[in-house]
PDB file of C-alpha atoms in Angstrom:
ATOM      1  CA  MET A   1     102.146  90.324   8.936  1.00  0.00           C
ATOM      2  CA  ALA A   2      99.878  91.562   6.136  1.00  0.00           C
ATOM      3  CA  ALA A   3     102.424  94.261   5.267  1.00  0.00           C
ATOM      4  CA  LYS A   4     105.172  91.648   4.933  1.00  0.00           C
ATOM      5  CA  GLN A   5     102.981  89.482   2.706  1.00  0.00           C
ATOM      6  CA  ALA A   6     101.985  92.431   0.503  1.00  0.00           C
ATOM      7  CA  ALA A   7     105.600  93.543   0.085  1.00  0.00           C
ATOM      8  CA  GLU A   8     106.959  90.062  -0.584  1.00  0.00           C
ATOM      9  CA  LYS A   9     104.163  89.362  -3.084  1.00  0.00           C
ATOM     10  CA  LEU A  10     105.011  92.527  -5.045  1.00  0.00           C
ATOM     11  CA  ILE A  11     108.714  91.637  -5.034  1.00  0.00           C
ATOM     12  CA  SER A  12     108.243  87.993  -6.027  1.00  0.00           C
ATOM     13  CA  GLU A  13     105.579  88.499  -8.702  1.00  0.00           C
ATOM     14  CA  ASN A  14     107.287  91.277 -10.677  1.00  0.00           C
ATOM     15  CA  LEU A  15     110.518  91.611 -12.611  1.00  0.00           C
ATOM     16  CA  ILE A  16     110.758  95.135 -11.170  1.00  0.00           C
ATOM     17  CA  ALA A  17     109.050  96.128  -7.917  1.00  0.00           C
ATOM     18  CA  VAL A  18     108.974  99.745  -6.766  1.00  0.00           C
ATOM     19  CA  PHE A  19     107.846 101.050  -3.399  1.00  0.00           C
ATOM     20  CA  SER A  20     107.065 104.684  -4.153  1.00  0.00           C
ATOM     21  CA  LYS A  21     105.214 107.778  -2.968  1.00  0.00           C
ATOM     22  CA  SER A  22     103.104 109.674  -5.478  1.00  0.00           C
ATOM     23  CA  TYR A  23     104.466 113.122  -4.562  1.00  0.00           C
ATOM     24  CA  CYS A  24     108.160 112.157  -4.509  1.00  0.00           C
ATOM     25  CA  PRO A  25     110.271 113.652  -7.345  1.00  0.00           C
ATOM     26  CA  TYR A  26     112.909 110.900  -6.986  1.00  0.00           C
ATOM     27  CA  CYS A  27     110.183 108.274  -7.329  1.00  0.00           C
ATOM     28  CA  ARG A  28     108.883 109.967 -10.475  1.00  0.00           C
ATOM     29  CA  GLN A  29     112.387 110.031 -11.933  1.00  0.00           C
ATOM     30  CA  ALA A  30     112.956 106.337 -11.168  1.00  0.00           C
ATOM     31  CA  LYS A  31     109.565 105.410 -12.648  1.00  0.00           C
ATOM     32  CA  GLN A  32     110.461 107.311 -15.840  1.00  0.00           C
ATOM     33  CA  VAL A  33     113.665 105.279 -16.157  1.00  0.00           C
ATOM     34  CA  ILE A  34     111.699 102.057 -15.657  1.00  0.00           C
ATOM     35  CA  SER A  35     109.065 103.167 -18.168  1.00  0.00           C
ATOM     36  CA  SER A  36     111.791 103.868 -20.738  1.00  0.00           C
ATOM     37  CA  LEU A  37     112.763 100.181 -20.626  1.00  0.00           C
ATOM     38  CA  GLY A  38     109.550  99.368 -22.497  1.00  0.00           C
ATOM     39  CA  LEU A  39     108.710  96.362 -20.333  1.00  0.00           C
ATOM     40  CA  PRO A  40     105.184  94.924 -20.374  1.00  0.00           C
ATOM     41  CA  SER A  41     103.088  96.357 -17.533  1.00  0.00           C
ATOM     42  CA  ASN A  42     102.659  92.889 -16.026  1.00  0.00           C
ATOM     43  CA  LYS A  43     106.427  92.764 -15.384  1.00  0.00           C
ATOM     44  CA  VAL A  44     106.507  95.945 -13.284  1.00  0.00           C
ATOM     45  CA  GLY A  45     104.794  96.371  -9.923  1.00  0.00           C
ATOM     46  CA  ILE A  46     104.598  99.839  -8.421  1.00  0.00           C
ATOM     47  CA  VAL A  47     102.857 100.707  -5.169  1.00  0.00           C
ATOM     48  CA  GLU A  48     102.250 104.259  -4.017  1.00  0.00           C
ATOM     49  CA  LEU A  49     102.692 103.881  -0.272  1.00  0.00           C
ATOM     50  CA  ASP A  50     101.078 107.246   0.499  1.00  0.00           C
ATOM     51  CA  GLN A  51      97.849 106.090  -1.160  1.00  0.00           C
ATOM     52  CA  MET A  52      97.518 102.826   0.772  1.00  0.00           C
ATOM     53  CA  ASN A  53      95.924 102.277   4.166  1.00  0.00           C
ATOM     54  CA  ASP A  54      98.833 100.076   5.248  1.00  0.00           C
ATOM     55  CA  GLY A  55     101.500 101.979   3.301  1.00  0.00           C
ATOM     56  CA  SER A  56     103.432 103.012   6.407  1.00  0.00           C
ATOM     57  CA  ASP A  57     103.481  99.392   7.622  1.00  0.00           C
ATOM     58  CA  ILE A  58     104.721  98.196   4.225  1.00  0.00           C
ATOM     59  CA  GLN A  59     107.397 100.890   4.181  1.00  0.00           C
ATOM     60  CA  ALA A  60     108.483  99.886   7.697  1.00  0.00           C
ATOM     61  CA  TYR A  61     108.791  96.252   6.606  1.00  0.00           C
ATOM     62  CA  VAL A  62     110.776  97.144   3.463  1.00  0.00           C
ATOM     63  CA  THR A  63     113.042  99.378   5.576  1.00  0.00           C
ATOM     64  CA  ASP A  64     113.702  96.483   7.965  1.00  0.00           C
ATOM     65  CA  LYS A  65     114.367  94.164   5.016  1.00  0.00           C
ATOM     66  CA  THR A  66     116.769  96.483   3.161  1.00  0.00           C
ATOM     67  CA  GLY A  67     118.086  99.027   5.641  1.00  0.00           C
ATOM     68  CA  GLN A  68     116.918 101.728   3.211  1.00  0.00           C
ATOM     69  CA  ARG A  69     114.427 104.167   4.731  1.00  0.00           C
ATOM     70  CA  THR A  70     113.841 106.302   1.650  1.00  0.00           C
ATOM     71  CA  VAL A  71     111.681 105.879  -1.426  1.00  0.00           C
ATOM     72  CA  PRO A  72     111.808 104.810  -4.128  1.00  0.00           C
ATOM     73  CA  ASN A  73     112.879 101.413  -2.925  1.00  0.00           C
ATOM     74  CA  ILE A  74     113.498  99.247  -5.992  1.00  0.00           C
ATOM     75  CA  PHE A  75     113.861  95.500  -6.462  1.00  0.00           C
ATOM     76  CA  ILE A  76     114.831  93.744  -9.698  1.00  0.00           C
ATOM     77  CA  ASN A  77     114.438  89.978 -10.049  1.00  0.00           C
ATOM     78  CA  GLY A  78     113.756  89.777  -6.315  1.00  0.00           C
ATOM     79  CA  LYS A  79     117.028  91.491  -5.403  1.00  0.00           C
ATOM     80  CA  HIS A  80     117.247  94.907  -3.803  1.00  0.00           C
ATOM     81  CA  LEU A  81     118.730  97.487  -6.176  1.00  0.00           C
ATOM     82  CA  GLY A  82     118.307 100.593  -4.025  1.00  0.00           C
ATOM     83  CA  GLY A  83     116.815 103.983  -4.764  1.00  0.00           C
ATOM     84  CA  CYS A  84     116.726 106.611  -7.486  1.00  0.00           C
ATOM     85  CA  SER A  85     120.472 107.237  -7.646  1.00  0.00           C
ATOM     86  CA  ASP A  86     121.078 103.485  -7.860  1.00  0.00           C
ATOM     87  CA  ILE A  87     118.729 102.973 -10.809  1.00  0.00           C
ATOM     88  CA  LEU A  88     120.160 106.042 -12.575  1.00  0.00           C
ATOM     89  CA  GLU A  89     123.679 104.677 -12.110  1.00  0.00           C
ATOM     90  CA  ALA A  90     122.600 101.220 -13.329  1.00  0.00           C
ATOM     91  CA  GLU A  91     120.975 102.797 -16.390  1.00  0.00           C
ATOM     92  CA  LYS A  92     124.055 104.879 -17.200  1.00  0.00           C
ATOM     93  CA  SER A  93     126.447 101.924 -16.845  1.00  0.00           C
ATOM     94  CA  GLY A  94     124.271  99.557 -18.882  1.00  0.00           C
ATOM     95  CA  GLU A  95     123.797  97.287 -15.874  1.00  0.00           C
ATOM     96  CA  LEU A  96     120.038  97.948 -15.749  1.00  0.00           C
ATOM     97  CA  LYS A  97     119.432  96.369 -19.154  1.00  0.00           C
ATOM     98  CA  LYS A  98     121.490  93.352 -18.081  1.00  0.00           C
ATOM     99  CA  LEU A  99     119.509  93.006 -14.856  1.00  0.00           C
ATOM    100  CA  VAL A 100     116.119  93.055 -16.578  1.00  0.00           C
ATOM    101  CA  ALA A 101     117.308  90.671 -19.292  1.00  0.00           C
ATOM    102  CA  ALA A 102     118.523  88.092 -16.749  1.00  0.00           C
TER     103      ALA A 102
END
């Protein structure tokens, strides 16, 4: 239950929430895209699941919630966006700026 609460808190309290792993190149790429948006740090919540005691439990909960087993797992305005390829596509199409402005 604590994993669910931690995940839902991150999602609800941030414009962008990212479930990441510190060693993952796709996570790094997605975080660079998010950083390039120039949002205030209090609008972006990022957790490195591999550096948390309950990271595997949180990842399991987010997997159950989204059906996506891989990281990064990204939410914008409380809605699941997807992973690295999804945020890259949203950036390229201009949709990402619309999502964060909503």
